[in-house]
Structures are given as C-alpha cells and as structure tokens.
Amino acid sequence: MGMVRESQFHVLAVDDSLFDRKMIERLLQKSSCQVTTVDSGSKALEFLGLRESNDPNALETHQEVEINLIITDYCMPGMTGYDLLKKVKESAAFRSIPVVIMSSENVPARISRCLEEGAEEFFLKPVKLADLTKLKPHMMKTKLKKEGTEKPSEEEENAALKPEESSVVEMILPLHQELELEQQEPMVSTNKRKAVEEVISAGRSRPKYNDITTSV
C-alpha cells in the first residue's frame, strides 16, 4: 500500500469572478494540488461529462478525469452553486465527490440548504488558510476509497494544504495589480486615442501602444 501524496489531488474550482478564481487557484497550487478552473456551473458539468456533447469521445474523456473535490461559488448567473451541487449529487458517477460551497453572503438558510443537500463545507469569502486546511480530509476520502491506500499520519495531514502565510499575502498584491490593469485597459486605450489625435493634429507620428494582456 502506498501513501497518498498531495500532488495527486485534483480540484475543480468554479467561480464567475476572475479574481476569486485566480485566488483559489493559486492557494491550491501552493498546496501542490492540480487545479482546473471554470467560470460557470454549466462548464463544470461539461467538464465532468454530465451534459450531452456532440462529440462522444470528448464525453468519455471527461468522465475519465479524476476529480477529488469541487469548490464552487454560490451566486453565479445561470446555474448557482446550489444547482451544481444538486446535479453532482444526483449523478451515480460523481455523487461521492466532495463539494464545497463559497459565498460572500452569510445567509444561514442558504448555508443549511447546501449542507442538507450534501455539501461538505460552506466557506465565507474571502477563503482563508484555515478554510483551506479543511479540504484535505474530504479529498483524502476519495483517494482512499478508490486506491485503498493507508491512512496518512496526523503529522502529514496537518502539513498538507498549509501554504506559508507570507506566500499567500505576497500573492494578493500582484493579483490585485494584475486585475486592475485589465480593468484600466479601456481607459488607457481611450487616453491613447486622444494622445494620437493630438499628435496627428500637430503633424507628428507616435509609436503604437502595446495592449496589456493577462494570461489565465
């Protein structure tokens, strides 16, 4: 029997907010998890193969992907996190996957409804390090059930999914700056056009401005 390593955990993160998606992705990557991110519940279902596809091969590929945990925002346009939770729990193939709900609103009735439907945890945003450490036991269940590996020691459980506090703090500022640049791009483009018009009117030329892009 072999021990389950943290690098083997695969998390599907679902959030329509780019910032929240990037934050949870980076936190989990710091904890050596493989992370797949999507921006809607419908895309999460497509990834899992729970929606009909015109390509039968793609459907089969999706079903073979191993997911150890799904963490999803509650409030999303179209399909909410609660709707996604219900779809997953109604599936014979995926109902054993732990589902964790996140929300920026502390609504007791909403929390109770999600937990009653089968959610393992309900986290209030922003997700904290203390919340992140609670994911390990849930992911471990899926691994132990599938591979029959031995239970890790308490020391290993405590060490897993605990990125350094400083590393999390350090990633927040660059991420804010990265997203702010995306939001400021339309304003920069407008200012650029005005400047070009002024230069043209003065009979001078100006080098072309390179747009700022952010890779996801």
Coordinates of C-alpha atoms in Angstrom, one line a residue, residues 19-212:
F19 CA -10.3 37.5 -9.0
D20 CA -11.8 34.8 -6.8
R21 CA -11.0 32.1 -9.3
K22 CA -7.3 33.1 -9.5
M23 CA -7.0 33.4 -5.7
I24 CA -8.4 29.9 -5.0
E25 CA -6.3 28.5 -7.9
R26 CA -3.1 30.0 -6.5
L27 CA -3.8 29.0 -3.0
L28 CA -4.4 25.4 -4.0
Q29 CA -1.4 25.3 -6.3
K30 CA 0.7 26.5 -3.4
S31 CA -0.5 23.3 -1.7
S32 CA 0.6 21.1 -4.6
C33 CA -2.9 20.5 -5.9
Q34 CA -3.8 20.2 -9.6
V35 CA -6.5 22.8 -10.2
T36 CA -9.0 23.1 -13.1
T37 CA -10.9 26.4 -13.1
V38 CA -14.2 27.2 -14.9
D39 CA -16.4 30.3 -14.8
S40 CA -19.8 28.7 -14.6
G41 CA -21.8 25.7 -13.3
S42 CA -22.7 24.6 -16.8
K43 CA -19.0 24.5 -17.8
A44 CA -18.3 22.5 -14.7
L45 CA -20.9 19.9 -15.8
E46 CA -19.5 19.8 -19.3
F47 CA -16.0 19.1 -17.9
L48 CA -17.4 16.3 -15.8
G49 CA -19.3 14.9 -18.7
L50 CA -22.7 15.4 -17.1
R51 CA -24.1 17.3 -20.1
E52 CA -24.8 15.9 -23.6
S53 CA -22.0 16.5 -26.1
N54 CA -21.9 16.3 -29.9
D55 CA -18.5 14.6 -29.5
P56 CA -18.9 11.2 -27.8
N57 CA -15.1 10.9 -27.5
A58 CA -14.9 14.1 -25.5
L59 CA -17.7 12.9 -23.2
E60 CA -15.7 9.7 -22.5
T61 CA -12.5 11.7 -21.8
H62 CA -14.3 13.9 -19.3
Q63 CA -15.7 11.0 -17.4
E64 CA -12.3 9.5 -17.0
V65 CA -10.9 12.7 -15.4
E66 CA -10.4 12.1 -11.7
I67 CA -11.7 15.0 -9.5
N68 CA -11.1 14.8 -5.8
L69 CA -13.1 17.9 -4.8
I70 CA -15.3 20.6 -6.3
I71 CA -15.2 24.0 -4.8
T72 CA -17.9 26.4 -6.2
D73 CA -19.2 29.9 -5.6
Y74 CA -22.9 30.0 -4.6
C75 CA -24.1 33.1 -6.5
M76 CA -23.4 32.7 -10.2
P77 CA -25.5 33.7 -13.3
G78 CA -27.4 30.9 -14.9
M79 CA -26.6 27.9 -12.7
T80 CA -26.0 28.6 -9.0
G81 CA -23.5 26.7 -6.8
Y82 CA -26.5 25.0 -5.2
D83 CA -27.8 23.9 -8.6
L84 CA -24.4 22.5 -9.4
L85 CA -24.3 20.7 -6.1
K86 CA -27.6 19.0 -6.8
K87 CA -26.6 17.9 -10.2
V88 CA -23.4 16.3 -8.9
K89 CA -25.2 14.5 -6.0
E90 CA -27.8 13.2 -8.4
S91 CA -25.1 11.6 -10.5
A92 CA -24.2 8.0 -9.7
A93 CA -20.7 8.5 -11.1
F94 CA -19.9 11.7 -9.2
R95 CA -22.1 11.8 -6.1
S96 CA -19.1 10.7 -4.0
I97 CA -17.0 13.7 -5.0
P98 CA -16.9 16.2 -2.0
V99 CA -18.5 19.6 -2.9
V100 CA -17.6 22.8 -1.0
I101 CA -19.7 26.0 -1.4
M102 CA -18.3 29.5 -1.1
S103 CA -20.2 32.7 -0.7
S104 CA -19.6 36.4 0.2
E105 CA -23.0 36.5 1.9
N106 CA -23.6 34.9 5.3
V107 CA -27.2 33.6 4.9
P108 CA -28.0 30.9 7.5
A109 CA -30.9 29.4 5.4
R110 CA -28.7 29.2 2.3
I111 CA -25.9 27.5 4.3
S112 CA -28.3 25.0 5.9
R113 CA -29.8 24.2 2.5
C114 CA -26.4 23.4 0.9
L115 CA -25.3 21.3 3.8
E116 CA -28.5 19.3 3.8
E117 CA -28.1 18.7 0.0
G118 CA -24.7 17.2 0.6
A119 CA -22.1 20.0 0.7
E120 CA -19.1 19.1 2.9
E121 CA -18.3 22.7 3.8
F122 CA -19.7 26.2 3.4
F123 CA -16.9 28.9 3.3
L124 CA -17.5 32.6 3.6
K125 CA -15.3 34.7 1.2
P126 CA -12.6 35.5 1.2
V127 CA -11.4 32.0 1.6
K128 CA -8.8 31.8 4.4
L129 CA -5.9 29.5 5.1
A130 CA -7.8 27.9 8.0
D131 CA -10.6 27.1 5.5
L132 CA -8.1 25.6 3.1
T133 CA -6.8 23.1 5.6
K134 CA -10.3 21.6 6.0
L135 CA -10.3 20.4 2.4
K136 CA -7.6 17.8 2.9
P137 CA -9.7 15.2 4.8
H138 CA -12.5 15.4 2.2
M139 CA -10.1 14.9 -0.7
M140 CA -8.4 12.1 1.1
K141 CA -11.7 10.2 1.4
T142 CA -12.0 10.0 -2.4
K143 CA -8.4 8.8 -2.8
L144 CA -8.6 6.2 0.0
K145 CA -11.9 4.9 -1.4
K146 CA -10.6 4.5 -4.9
E147 CA -7.0 3.3 -4.3
G148 CA -7.3 1.6 -0.9
T149 CA -4.2 3.4 0.4
E150 CA -3.4 3.6 4.0
K151 CA -4.5 6.5 6.1
P152 CA -1.8 9.2 6.4
S153 CA -0.4 10.1 9.8
E154 CA -1.8 13.1 11.7
E155 CA 1.5 14.9 11.1
E156 CA 1.2 14.5 7.3
E157 CA -2.5 15.6 7.4
N158 CA -1.6 18.7 9.3
A159 CA 1.3 19.5 7.0
A160 CA -0.8 19.2 3.9
L161 CA -2.6 22.1 2.3
K162 CA -0.9 24.7 4.5
P163 CA 1.0 27.2 2.4
E164 CA 3.1 29.7 4.2
E165 CA 1.2 32.7 5.5
S166 CA 3.7 35.1 3.8
S167 CA 3.4 33.4 0.5
V168 CA -0.4 33.9 0.5
V169 CA -0.1 37.6 1.5
E170 CA 2.6 38.1 -1.2
M171 CA 0.4 36.8 -3.9
I172 CA -2.6 39.0 -3.1
L173 CA -1.0 42.4 -4.1
P174 CA 0.4 41.2 -7.5
L175 CA -3.0 39.6 -8.3
H176 CA -4.8 42.9 -7.4
Q177 CA -2.4 44.8 -9.7
E178 CA -2.8 42.2 -12.5
L179 CA -6.6 42.5 -12.5
E180 CA -6.5 46.3 -12.0
L181 CA -4.5 46.5 -15.2
E182 CA -7.2 44.6 -17.1
Q183 CA -9.9 46.9 -15.7
Q184 CA -7.9 50.0 -16.6
E185 CA -7.2 48.9 -20.2
P186 CA -10.3 50.6 -21.7
M187 CA -9.3 53.9 -20.0
V188 CA -5.7 53.6 -21.3
S189 CA -7.0 52.9 -24.8
T190 CA -9.2 56.0 -24.7
N191 CA -6.3 58.1 -23.5
K192 CA -4.1 56.7 -26.1
R193 CA -6.5 57.6 -28.9
K194 CA -6.7 61.2 -27.6
A195 CA -3.0 61.4 -27.5
V196 CA -2.7 60.1 -31.0
E197 CA -5.2 62.6 -32.3
E198 CA -3.3 65.4 -30.7
V199 CA 0.0 64.2 -32.3
I200 CA -1.6 63.8 -35.7
S201 CA -3.1 67.3 -35.5
A202 CA 0.4 68.6 -34.7
G203 CA 1.8 66.8 -37.7
R204 CA 3.9 64.3 -35.7
S205 CA 3.9 60.5 -35.5
R206 CA 3.8 58.4 -32.4
P207 CA 4.8 54.7 -31.8
K208 CA 1.9 52.2 -31.4
Y209 CA 0.9 51.3 -27.8
N210 CA 1.0 47.7 -26.9
D211 CA -2.2 46.4 -25.1
I212 CA -1.7 44.9 -21.7

